[in-house]
Amino acid sequence: VTVLGLAFKPGTDDMRESPAIPVIRHLQARGASVTAFDPVATTVARKLLAENPPRFAESLSEAVSNADVILLVTRWPQFASLPRMLRELNSNATIIDGRRMIDPSAVARYVGIGLKGERS
């Protein structure tokens, strides 16, 4: 499982009350192999998650290249390129869009948190 966006909001490394922290811990507690990526907050995240760190990717493409599931947590503008990137990688990963920023019709498998008539 790849978790995209570790900061509380885009444009910052502020991880106070970041939903990514409990999500990562929950996934790890259930045995998931977790990769995490954030364009800015990785240094802070490494400290906060030092006890049981996920694998930290150095780039968005590295983060999603072998993912079965991609969980979008923070609305970073560069994450809008996910549909194109997944097509280029020939990936059939499921996108779980916690920020509803991806067009559901642009990816093969999509779940939008808070949407009626979700498609997966």
PDB file of C-alpha atoms in Angstrom:
ATOM      1  CA  VAL A   1       0.000   0.000   0.000  1.00  0.00           C
ATOM      2  CA  THR A   2       1.381   3.396  -0.959  1.00  0.00           C
ATOM      3  CA  VAL A   3       0.327   6.375   1.162  1.00  0.00           C
ATOM      4  CA  LEU A   4       0.638   9.670  -0.703  1.00  0.00           C
ATOM      5  CA  GLY A   5       0.811  12.839   1.343  1.00  0.00           C
ATOM      6  CA  LEU A   6       2.103  12.831   4.886  1.00  0.00           C
ATOM      7  CA  ALA A   7       1.717  16.503   5.784  1.00  0.00           C
ATOM      8  CA  PHE A   8      -1.513  17.805   7.275  1.00  0.00           C
ATOM      9  CA  LYS A   9      -1.971  20.028   4.219  1.00  0.00           C
ATOM     10  CA  PRO A  10      -0.081  20.670   0.976  1.00  0.00           C
ATOM     11  CA  GLY A  11       2.684  23.237   0.854  1.00  0.00           C
ATOM     12  CA  THR A  12       4.028  22.434   4.323  1.00  0.00           C
ATOM     13  CA  ASP A  13       5.880  19.822   6.345  1.00  0.00           C
ATOM     14  CA  ASP A  14       3.413  20.257   9.241  1.00  0.00           C
ATOM     15  CA  MET A  15       2.403  16.795  10.389  1.00  0.00           C
ATOM     16  CA  ARG A  16       0.450  17.821  13.482  1.00  0.00           C
ATOM     17  CA  GLU A  17      -2.869  15.965  13.295  1.00  0.00           C
ATOM     18  CA  SER A  18      -1.894  14.424   9.972  1.00  0.00           C
ATOM     19  CA  PRO A  19      -4.324  11.642   9.084  1.00  0.00           C
ATOM     20  CA  ALA A  20      -1.441   9.782   7.435  1.00  0.00           C
ATOM     21  CA  ILE A  21       0.103   8.828  10.795  1.00  0.00           C
ATOM     22  CA  PRO A  22      -2.782   6.717  12.141  1.00  0.00           C
ATOM     23  CA  VAL A  23      -3.475   5.346   8.656  1.00  0.00           C
ATOM     24  CA  ILE A  24       0.110   4.110   8.285  1.00  0.00           C
ATOM     25  CA  ARG A  25       0.119   2.645  11.798  1.00  0.00           C
ATOM     26  CA  HIS A  26      -3.225   0.919  11.183  1.00  0.00           C
ATOM     27  CA  LEU A  27      -2.025  -0.620   7.919  1.00  0.00           C
ATOM     28  CA  GLN A  28       1.242  -1.802   9.473  1.00  0.00           C
ATOM     29  CA  ALA A  29      -0.576  -3.318  12.463  1.00  0.00           C
ATOM     30  CA  ARG A  30      -2.553  -5.416  10.005  1.00  0.00           C
ATOM     31  CA  GLY A  31       0.556  -6.615   8.224  1.00  0.00           C
ATOM     32  CA  ALA A  32       0.553  -4.344   5.181  1.00  0.00           C
ATOM     33  CA  SER A  33       3.810  -3.398   3.525  1.00  0.00           C
ATOM     34  CA  VAL A  34       3.595   0.411   3.439  1.00  0.00           C
ATOM     35  CA  THR A  35       5.427   2.854   1.206  1.00  0.00           C
ATOM     36  CA  ALA A  36       5.032   6.568   1.913  1.00  0.00           C
ATOM     37  CA  PHE A  37       5.747   9.670  -0.126  1.00  0.00           C
ATOM     38  CA  ASP A  38       5.381  13.389   0.478  1.00  0.00           C
ATOM     39  CA  PRO A  39       7.101  16.120  -1.552  1.00  0.00           C
ATOM     40  CA  VAL A  40       8.100  18.087   1.581  1.00  0.00           C
ATOM     41  CA  ALA A  41       7.327  16.297   4.872  1.00  0.00           C
ATOM     42  CA  THR A  42       9.450  13.148   4.582  1.00  0.00           C
ATOM     43  CA  THR A  43      12.149  14.369   6.997  1.00  0.00           C
ATOM     44  CA  VAL A  44       9.563  15.130   9.684  1.00  0.00           C
ATOM     45  CA  ALA A  45       7.729  11.869   8.974  1.00  0.00           C
ATOM     46  CA  ARG A  46      10.926   9.826   9.401  1.00  0.00           C
ATOM     47  CA  LYS A  47      11.233  11.209  12.939  1.00  0.00           C
ATOM     48  CA  LEU A  48       7.571  10.715  13.847  1.00  0.00           C
ATOM     49  CA  LEU A  49       7.438   7.177  12.462  1.00  0.00           C
ATOM     50  CA  ALA A  50      10.963   6.126  13.524  1.00  0.00           C
ATOM     51  CA  GLU A  51       9.780   3.303  15.787  1.00  0.00           C
ATOM     52  CA  ASN A  52       8.172   1.387  12.899  1.00  0.00           C
ATOM     53  CA  PRO A  53       8.924   3.304   9.705  1.00  0.00           C
ATOM     54  CA  PRO A  54       7.296   2.623   6.371  1.00  0.00           C
ATOM     55  CA  ARG A  55       9.509   2.507   3.300  1.00  0.00           C
ATOM     56  CA  PHE A  56       9.959   6.119   2.193  1.00  0.00           C
ATOM     57  CA  ALA A  57      10.019   6.689  -1.562  1.00  0.00           C
ATOM     58  CA  GLU A  58      12.172   9.426  -3.034  1.00  0.00           C
ATOM     59  CA  SER A  59       9.732  10.295  -5.838  1.00  0.00           C
ATOM     60  CA  LEU A  60       6.099   9.923  -6.787  1.00  0.00           C
ATOM     61  CA  SER A  61       6.912   7.489  -9.586  1.00  0.00           C
ATOM     62  CA  GLU A  62       8.983   5.328  -7.220  1.00  0.00           C
ATOM     63  CA  ALA A  63       6.157   5.373  -4.683  1.00  0.00           C
ATOM     64  CA  VAL A  64       3.508   4.105  -7.085  1.00  0.00           C
ATOM     65  CA  SER A  65       5.568   1.873  -9.371  1.00  0.00           C
ATOM     66  CA  ASN A  66       4.774  -1.422  -7.588  1.00  0.00           C
ATOM     67  CA  ALA A  67       1.741  -0.453  -5.545  1.00  0.00           C
ATOM     68  CA  ASP A  68      -1.392  -2.573  -5.420  1.00  0.00           C
ATOM     69  CA  VAL A  69      -3.273   0.173  -3.591  1.00  0.00           C
ATOM     70  CA  ILE A  70      -2.587   3.910  -3.581  1.00  0.00           C
ATOM     71  CA  LEU A  71      -4.128   5.910  -0.772  1.00  0.00           C
ATOM     72  CA  LEU A  72      -4.251   9.645  -1.450  1.00  0.00           C
ATOM     73  CA  VAL A  73      -4.201  11.470   1.905  1.00  0.00           C
ATOM     74  CA  THR A  74      -2.971  15.030   1.177  1.00  0.00           C
ATOM     75  CA  ARG A  75      -3.989  17.111  -1.823  1.00  0.00           C
ATOM     76  CA  TRP A  76      -0.559  17.923  -3.295  1.00  0.00           C
ATOM     77  CA  PRO A  77      -0.908  19.347  -6.846  1.00  0.00           C
ATOM     78  CA  GLN A  78       1.601  16.869  -8.294  1.00  0.00           C
ATOM     79  CA  PHE A  79      -0.684  13.977  -7.306  1.00  0.00           C
ATOM     80  CA  ALA A  80      -3.082  15.079 -10.054  1.00  0.00           C
ATOM     81  CA  SER A  81      -0.665  13.393 -12.486  1.00  0.00           C
ATOM     82  CA  LEU A  82      -1.452   9.946 -11.046  1.00  0.00           C
ATOM     83  CA  PRO A  83      -3.790   8.786 -13.835  1.00  0.00           C
ATOM     84  CA  ARG A  84      -1.210   9.513 -16.534  1.00  0.00           C
ATOM     85  CA  MET A  85       1.602   8.010 -14.481  1.00  0.00           C
ATOM     86  CA  LEU A  86      -0.358   4.813 -13.799  1.00  0.00           C
ATOM     87  CA  ARG A  87      -1.147   4.434 -17.512  1.00  0.00           C
ATOM     88  CA  GLU A  88       2.538   4.841 -18.369  1.00  0.00           C
ATOM     89  CA  LEU A  89       3.472   2.227 -15.756  1.00  0.00           C
ATOM     90  CA  ASN A  90       0.697  -0.072 -17.010  1.00  0.00           C
ATOM     91  CA  SER A  91      -0.485  -0.237 -13.402  1.00  0.00           C
ATOM     92  CA  ASN A  92      -3.845  -1.581 -12.316  1.00  0.00           C
ATOM     93  CA  ALA A  93      -3.509  -0.231  -8.751  1.00  0.00           C
ATOM     94  CA  THR A  94      -6.642   0.759  -6.894  1.00  0.00           C
ATOM     95  CA  ILE A  95      -6.744   4.469  -6.044  1.00  0.00           C
ATOM     96  CA  ILE A  96      -8.426   5.302  -2.752  1.00  0.00           C
ATOM     97  CA  ASP A  97      -8.915   9.031  -3.068  1.00  0.00           C
ATOM     98  CA  GLY A  98      -9.292  10.618   0.351  1.00  0.00           C
ATOM     99  CA  ARG A  99      -9.320  14.105  -1.177  1.00  0.00           C
ATOM    100  CA  ARG A 100     -11.495  13.469  -4.239  1.00  0.00           C
ATOM    101  CA  MET A 101      -8.951  15.081  -6.541  1.00  0.00           C
ATOM    102  CA  ILE A 102      -8.733  12.347  -9.193  1.00  0.00           C
ATOM    103  CA  ASP A 103     -11.343  11.946 -11.924  1.00  0.00           C
ATOM    104  CA  PRO A 104     -12.801   8.478 -11.281  1.00  0.00           C
ATOM    105  CA  SER A 105     -13.063   7.783 -15.009  1.00  0.00           C
ATOM    106  CA  ALA A 106      -9.324   8.461 -15.477  1.00  0.00           C
ATOM    107  CA  VAL A 107      -8.192   5.311 -13.637  1.00  0.00           C
ATOM    108  CA  ALA A 108      -9.131   1.641 -13.869  1.00  0.00           C
ATOM    109  CA  ARG A 109      -9.941   1.116 -10.192  1.00  0.00           C
ATOM    110  CA  TYR A 110     -11.145   3.995  -8.032  1.00  0.00           C
ATOM    111  CA  VAL A 111     -12.745   4.496  -4.640  1.00  0.00           C
ATOM    112  CA  GLY A 112     -13.519   8.058  -3.595  1.00  0.00           C
ATOM    113  CA  ILE A 113     -14.041   8.496   0.112  1.00  0.00           C
ATOM    114  CA  GLY A 114     -17.320  10.284   0.698  1.00  0.00           C
ATOM    115  CA  LEU A 115     -18.715   9.733  -2.807  1.00  0.00           C
ATOM    116  CA  LYS A 116     -22.016   8.069  -3.544  1.00  0.00           C
ATOM    117  CA  GLY A 117     -21.973   5.456  -6.256  1.00  0.00           C
ATOM    118  CA  GLU A 118     -18.284   4.690  -5.795  1.00  0.00           C
ATOM    119  CA  ARG A 119     -16.622   2.762  -8.590  1.00  0.00           C
ATOM    120  CA  SER A 120     -13.973   0.139  -7.984  1.00  0.00           C
TER     121      SER A 120
END
